[in-house]
Coordinates of C-alpha atoms in Angstrom, one line a residue:
M103 CA -8.3 -8.4 -1.4
K104 CA -10.2 -10.8 0.9
R105 CA -6.9 -12.4 2.0
L106 CA -5.4 -9.0 2.9
L107 CA -8.5 -8.0 4.9
F108 CA -8.3 -11.3 6.7
A109 CA -4.6 -10.8 7.5
L110 CA -5.3 -7.3 8.9
V111 CA -8.2 -8.5 11.0
V112 CA -6.0 -11.3 12.5
L113 CA -3.3 -8.7 13.3
V114 CA -5.8 -6.5 15.1
V115 CA -7.2 -9.3 17.1
F116 CA -3.8 -10.5 18.1
C117 CA -2.7 -7.1 19.3
V118 CA -6.0 -6.5 21.3
A119 CA -5.9 -10.0 22.8
S120 CA -2.6 -9.2 24.5
E121 CA -4.6 -7.2 27.2
V122 CA -5.5 -9.5 30.1
N123 CA -6.6 -9.1 33.8
A124 CA -5.0 -9.9 37.2
Q125 CA -2.8 -8.4 40.0
S126 CA 0.2 -9.5 42.1
T127 CA 3.4 -8.2 43.7
N128 CA 6.0 -11.0 43.6
L129 CA 6.5 -12.2 40.0
N130 CA 8.0 -15.3 38.5
T131 CA 10.3 -15.3 35.5
D132 CA 11.5 -18.8 34.6
A133 CA 11.5 -19.9 38.2
K134 CA 13.2 -16.6 39.3
T135 CA 11.4 -14.2 41.7
L136 CA 11.5 -10.5 40.9
T137 CA 10.4 -7.7 43.2
Y138 CA 9.9 -4.2 42.0
E139 CA 8.8 -0.6 42.9
E140 CA 6.1 1.1 40.9
V141 CA 7.4 4.4 39.5
Y142 CA 4.0 5.4 38.0
D143 CA 0.9 3.8 36.5
S144 CA -1.2 6.6 35.1
P145 CA -3.0 5.9 31.8
Y146 CA -4.9 9.2 32.0
D147 CA -1.8 11.2 32.5
I148 CA -0.7 11.4 28.8
N149 CA 0.5 14.1 26.5
K150 CA -2.2 16.3 24.9
L151 CA -0.5 17.2 21.6
F152 CA 1.4 14.9 19.2
I153 CA 3.2 16.1 16.1
H154 CA 4.1 13.2 13.7
V155 CA 6.8 13.8 11.2
Q156 CA 6.3 11.0 8.6
P157 CA 9.5 10.5 6.6
M158 CA 8.0 7.5 4.7
Y159 CA 4.6 6.2 3.7
G160 CA 3.9 3.6 1.0
E161 CA 0.5 3.3 -0.6
L162 CA -0.6 0.6 -3.0
F163 CA -3.5 2.4 -4.5
S164 CA -5.0 0.8 -7.6
L165 CA -5.6 4.2 -9.1
N166 CA -2.1 5.4 -8.5
P167 CA 0.6 3.8 -6.2
T168 CA 2.8 6.4 -4.4
I169 CA 5.7 6.6 -1.9
G170 CA 6.3 9.8 0.0
F171 CA 6.2 11.7 3.2
G172 CA 3.6 13.4 5.4
L173 CA 2.8 15.3 8.5
K174 CA 0.2 14.6 11.2
A175 CA -1.0 16.5 14.3
Q176 CA -3.2 15.0 17.0
Y177 CA -4.8 16.8 20.0
Y178 CA -6.6 15.3 23.0
L179 CA -9.3 17.5 24.5
K180 CA -9.4 16.4 28.2
N181 CA -11.1 13.0 28.4
Q182 CA -13.8 13.9 26.0
A183 CA -12.5 13.8 22.4
D184 CA -9.4 13.9 20.2
F185 CA -8.8 15.6 16.8
E186 CA -6.2 15.0 14.1
A187 CA -5.1 16.5 10.8
T188 CA -3.1 14.7 8.1
V189 CA -1.4 15.6 4.9
R190 CA 0.7 13.3 2.5
T191 CA 2.4 13.7 -0.8
P192 CA 5.0 11.8 -2.9
Y193 CA 8.7 12.6 -2.6
A194 CA 9.0 13.5 -6.3
R195 CA 7.5 12.7 -9.7
N196 CA 9.4 9.3 -9.9
F197 CA 7.5 8.2 -6.7
D198 CA 4.1 9.2 -8.2
L199 CA 3.5 6.3 -10.6
M200 CA 0.7 7.8 -12.8
R201 CA 2.2 11.3 -12.9
N202 CA 5.6 9.8 -14.0
A203 CA 3.9 7.6 -16.6
A204 CA 2.1 10.7 -18.0
F205 CA 5.3 12.7 -18.2
K206 CA 6.9 9.9 -20.3
N207 CA 4.0 8.7 -22.4
S208 CA 1.1 11.1 -22.6
T209 CA 0.0 12.3 -26.0
V210 CA -2.8 14.7 -24.8
D211 CA -2.7 18.3 -23.8
N212 CA -3.5 17.8 -20.2
E213 CA -0.7 18.1 -17.6
A214 CA -0.7 15.5 -14.9
K215 CA -0.7 16.9 -11.3
A216 CA 1.0 15.5 -8.2
F217 CA -0.8 13.2 -5.8
S218 CA -1.9 14.8 -2.5
Y219 CA -4.1 13.6 0.4
F220 CA -5.6 15.7 3.2
E221 CA -7.7 14.6 6.1
L222 CA -9.4 16.1 9.2
L223 CA -10.8 13.7 11.8
G224 CA -12.5 14.0 15.2
T225 CA -13.2 11.2 17.7
Y226 CA -15.8 11.6 20.4
H227 CA -15.1 9.4 23.5
I228 CA -18.4 7.5 24.0
K229 CA -16.9 5.3 26.8
D230 CA -13.6 6.0 28.6
E231 CA -12.8 3.5 31.3
E232 CA -9.9 2.3 33.4
L233 CA -9.4 -1.5 33.9
D234 CA -7.1 -3.8 35.7
T235 CA -4.8 -5.8 33.4
E236 CA -1.4 -7.5 33.2
T237 CA 1.5 -6.2 31.1
K238 CA 4.4 -8.2 29.8
F239 CA 7.9 -6.6 30.1
I240 CA 11.1 -7.9 28.6
L241 CA 13.9 -7.9 31.3
F242 CA 17.0 -6.2 30.0
S243 CA 20.1 -6.6 32.2
K244 CA 22.8 -3.9 32.3
R245 CA 25.3 -6.7 32.1
Y246 CA 24.3 -7.6 28.6
K247 CA 26.3 -5.6 26.0
G248 CA 26.6 -5.8 22.3
D249 CA 26.3 -9.3 20.8
K250 CA 25.7 -10.8 24.2
W251 CA 22.2 -9.3 24.3
A252 CA 21.4 -10.4 20.8
A253 CA 22.5 -14.0 21.6
T254 CA 20.7 -14.2 24.9
M255 CA 17.1 -15.5 25.2
P256 CA 15.5 -12.6 27.0
L257 CA 13.6 -13.2 30.3
Y258 CA 10.2 -11.6 30.7
T259 CA 7.8 -10.9 33.5
V260 CA 4.1 -10.1 33.7
I261 CA 3.1 -7.2 36.1
P262 CA -0.4 -6.1 37.2
T263 CA -1.1 -2.7 35.8
K264 CA -3.9 -0.3 34.7
V265 CA -5.2 0.1 31.2
R266 CA -7.4 2.8 29.8
R267 CA -9.9 1.8 27.1
I268 CA -11.7 4.3 24.9
F269 CA -14.6 3.5 22.6
G270 CA -15.0 6.3 20.1
A271 CA -17.3 7.6 17.4
R272 CA -15.4 9.1 14.5
L273 CA -16.4 11.8 12.0
G274 CA -14.1 13.6 9.6
G275 CA -13.4 14.9 6.1
M276 CA -11.0 13.9 3.4
A277 CA -9.8 15.1 0.0
Y278 CA -7.3 13.8 -2.5
K279 CA -6.2 14.5 -6.1
S280 CA -4.3 12.2 -8.4
A281 CA -3.2 11.7 -12.0
V282 CA -5.1 9.0 -13.8
D283 CA -4.4 6.6 -16.7
Y284 CA -7.6 7.0 -18.7
N285 CA -6.7 4.2 -21.0
R286 CA -6.7 1.7 -18.2
V287 CA -9.9 3.1 -16.6
M288 CA -11.8 3.1 -20.0
E289 CA -10.7 -0.5 -20.5
Q290 CA -11.8 -1.6 -17.0
Q291 CA -15.1 0.2 -17.3
E292 CA -15.7 -0.6 -21.0
V293 CA -16.4 3.0 -21.9
T294 CA -14.9 5.6 -24.2
L295 CA -14.6 9.4 -24.4
I296 CA -16.6 11.3 -26.9
S297 CA -15.4 14.7 -28.4
D298 CA -17.7 17.7 -28.8
E299 CA -17.8 16.9 -32.5
G300 CA -19.2 13.4 -31.7
G301 CA -16.1 11.3 -32.5
E302 CA -14.6 8.7 -30.1
I303 CA -11.1 9.2 -28.8
S304 CA -8.5 7.2 -30.8
P305 CA -7.2 4.0 -29.2
D306 CA -3.7 5.1 -30.3
E307 CA -3.7 8.0 -27.9
S308 CA -1.9 7.6 -24.6
V309 CA -4.4 9.4 -22.4
Y310 CA -3.6 10.8 -18.9
G311 CA -5.5 13.4 -16.9
N312 CA -6.5 14.2 -13.3
M313 CA -9.3 13.6 -10.9
S314 CA -10.1 15.0 -7.4
T315 CA -12.3 13.7 -4.7
A316 CA -13.7 15.2 -1.5
G317 CA -16.0 13.6 1.1
F318 CA -16.4 12.5 4.8
Y319 CA -15.9 9.6 7.1
V320 CA -18.1 8.1 9.8
G321 CA -16.9 5.2 11.9
G322 CA -15.8 3.8 15.2
S323 CA -12.6 3.0 17.1
M324 CA -11.2 1.4 20.2
T325 CA -8.1 2.8 21.9
T326 CA -6.1 1.2 24.7
I327 CA -3.6 3.2 26.6
K328 CA -0.9 2.0 29.0
N329 CA 1.4 4.5 30.8
V330 CA 3.3 2.5 33.4
A331 CA 6.9 2.3 34.6
V332 CA 8.4 0.0 37.3
Q333 CA 11.9 -0.3 38.8
P334 CA 13.0 -3.8 39.6
D335 CA 15.3 -4.1 42.6
K336 CA 17.9 -6.4 40.9
I337 CA 20.2 -6.0 37.9
Y338 CA 17.5 -5.0 35.4
G339 CA 16.8 -1.5 34.1
T340 CA 13.6 0.5 34.4
L341 CA 10.7 -1.2 32.7
V342 CA 8.3 1.1 30.7
N343 CA 5.1 0.5 28.7
D344 CA 3.5 3.6 27.4
L345 CA 1.8 2.4 24.2
I346 CA -1.3 4.2 22.8
F347 CA -2.9 1.7 20.4
T348 CA -6.0 2.2 18.2
T349 CA -8.0 0.1 15.9
F350 CA -10.7 1.6 13.7
F351 CA -13.3 1.1 11.0
D352 CA -14.8 3.9 8.8
I353 CA -17.4 4.3 6.1
N354 CA -16.5 6.9 3.5
F355 CA -19.0 8.9 1.4
A356 CA -17.6 11.3 -1.3
P357 CA -20.3 13.3 -3.1
M358 CA -17.7 15.5 -4.9
I359 CA -15.7 13.6 -7.5
T360 CA -14.3 15.6 -10.4
V361 CA -12.7 13.9 -13.5
D362 CA -11.0 16.3 -15.9
D363 CA -12.0 16.4 -19.5
I364 CA -9.3 15.5 -22.0
Y365 CA -8.0 17.9 -24.6
I366 CA -6.1 16.9 -27.8
D367 CA -4.9 19.7 -30.1
G368 CA -7.5 21.9 -28.4
E369 CA -10.4 19.5 -29.0
R370 CA -12.3 18.5 -25.9
Y371 CA -13.3 15.0 -25.0
S372 CA -15.8 14.8 -22.2
A373 CA -15.0 12.6 -19.2
E374 CA -18.7 12.2 -18.5
P375 CA -18.8 8.5 -19.5
I376 CA -16.3 7.5 -16.8
L377 CA -18.1 5.9 -13.9
K378 CA -17.6 7.1 -10.4
N379 CA -18.0 5.4 -7.0
V380 CA -19.1 7.6 -4.1
L381 CA -18.9 4.9 -1.3
G382 CA -15.8 3.4 0.4
F383 CA -14.5 2.0 3.6
R384 CA -11.3 1.4 5.5
T385 CA -10.0 -0.4 8.6
G386 CA -6.7 -0.1 10.2
I387 CA -4.4 0.2 13.2
E388 CA -2.2 3.0 14.7
G389 CA 0.3 2.9 17.5
K390 CA 2.3 5.6 19.3
F391 CA 4.1 6.1 22.6
N392 CA 3.5 8.7 25.4
R393 CA 7.0 10.3 25.3
K394 CA 8.3 13.7 24.5
I395 CA 10.2 12.3 21.5
S396 CA 9.3 8.8 20.1
W397 CA 8.0 7.1 17.0
A398 CA 4.7 5.8 15.7
Y399 CA 3.3 3.4 13.1
G400 CA 0.1 2.8 11.2
G401 CA -1.6 0.7 8.5
E402 CA -4.9 0.9 6.6
I403 CA -6.7 -1.2 4.0
G404 CA -9.9 -0.5 2.2
Y405 CA -11.7 0.8 -0.8
R406 CA -11.5 4.5 -1.5
P407 CA -14.2 6.6 -3.3
G408 CA -13.3 7.9 -6.7
L409 CA -13.4 6.0 -9.9
K410 CA -15.3 2.7 -10.2
K411 CA -13.1 -0.4 -10.1
S412 CA -10.1 1.7 -9.1
G413 CA -10.6 2.2 -5.3
F414 CA -8.6 -0.6 -3.5
F415 CA -5.7 0.7 -1.4
L416 CA -3.2 -0.6 1.2
L417 CA -1.3 2.0 3.2
V418 CA 1.7 1.7 5.5
K419 CA 3.2 4.7 7.3
I420 CA 6.0 5.3 9.8
S421 CA 6.4 8.5 11.9
F422 CA 9.8 9.5 13.3
P423 CA 10.2 11.6 15.2
V424 CA 7.0 12.2 17.0
F425 CA 7.0 15.2 19.3
A426 CA 4.6 15.4 22.2
T427 CA 3.7 17.8 25.0
Q428 CA 1.2 18.2 27.8
L429 CA 0.8 21.9 26.9
K430 CA 1.5 23.0 30.5
N431 CA 3.4 26.1 31.3
Q432 CA 3.3 26.0 35.1
V433 CA 6.0 26.9 37.7
E434 CA 5.5 25.7 41.2
S435 CA 6.1 28.2 44.0
F436 CA 7.0 27.6 47.7
G437 CA 6.9 30.1 50.5
K438 CA 9.9 30.7 52.7

């Protein structure tokens, strides 16, 4: 786990370190001079609403690994705050490891339910500033076609641009439910379930049930926004960089954790002995582009509240397409 955390931190530092400062007009690319015309450089002129269709996410969750799809919406309120809502669920039972195992192996009366995850999050912009920086562009020539582009060492140039940097305070709520392998949990925690009659559950039973968790996040984030396009005056196409990149860290507190009791032939075995963990954390990155139709990516790692010794998770998600709009419905008028 420490190695995974270290790797993610190194990735975040590498991405953030790509932002540097300076300004110029004539640029050098491997001893070649390039002149250009600025089309726009407006990091504050971004879309207000982003709708992410997530055809694939993969989550290595120690309680229940899943692969599935999701949907995310994000809205920017002027330059003051942004809000997002997320929902995820597996494709089918075969992509929901614990539910599938319960379907095949369970010997108890409980029916395992599908995994689902919901989240609402708001970020208040504590500091929102514009800085001078430099942006690296790969120079793509229209003369390169097919395999010629793939076999050519691409030239690049560095152009002085603006960057918007936002430091945010995050607050949100989350909830998830999942099927659980009680045998593994009882072995990890060294506990057992007791029936209403006082007897321990048999070790020969294959015990699967469900749990649900609800709580909230508090944390911080840093977002960098570039929204720039330039037109070189030679053989190269228009150069665009419109990346919105966020790094974040959250602390999670979940006071509501419910673990279902187990029933075998109508006899109840209380889940009270199973130990719960109400605290967790996560850190991660997210990137998207300021275009009407584009794509986005994200990754998280951390420890999720729920059952003790079963909270570690690693999440990777891809969004395509991402639809975006400025929510403007204005028609300009001109007098005759």
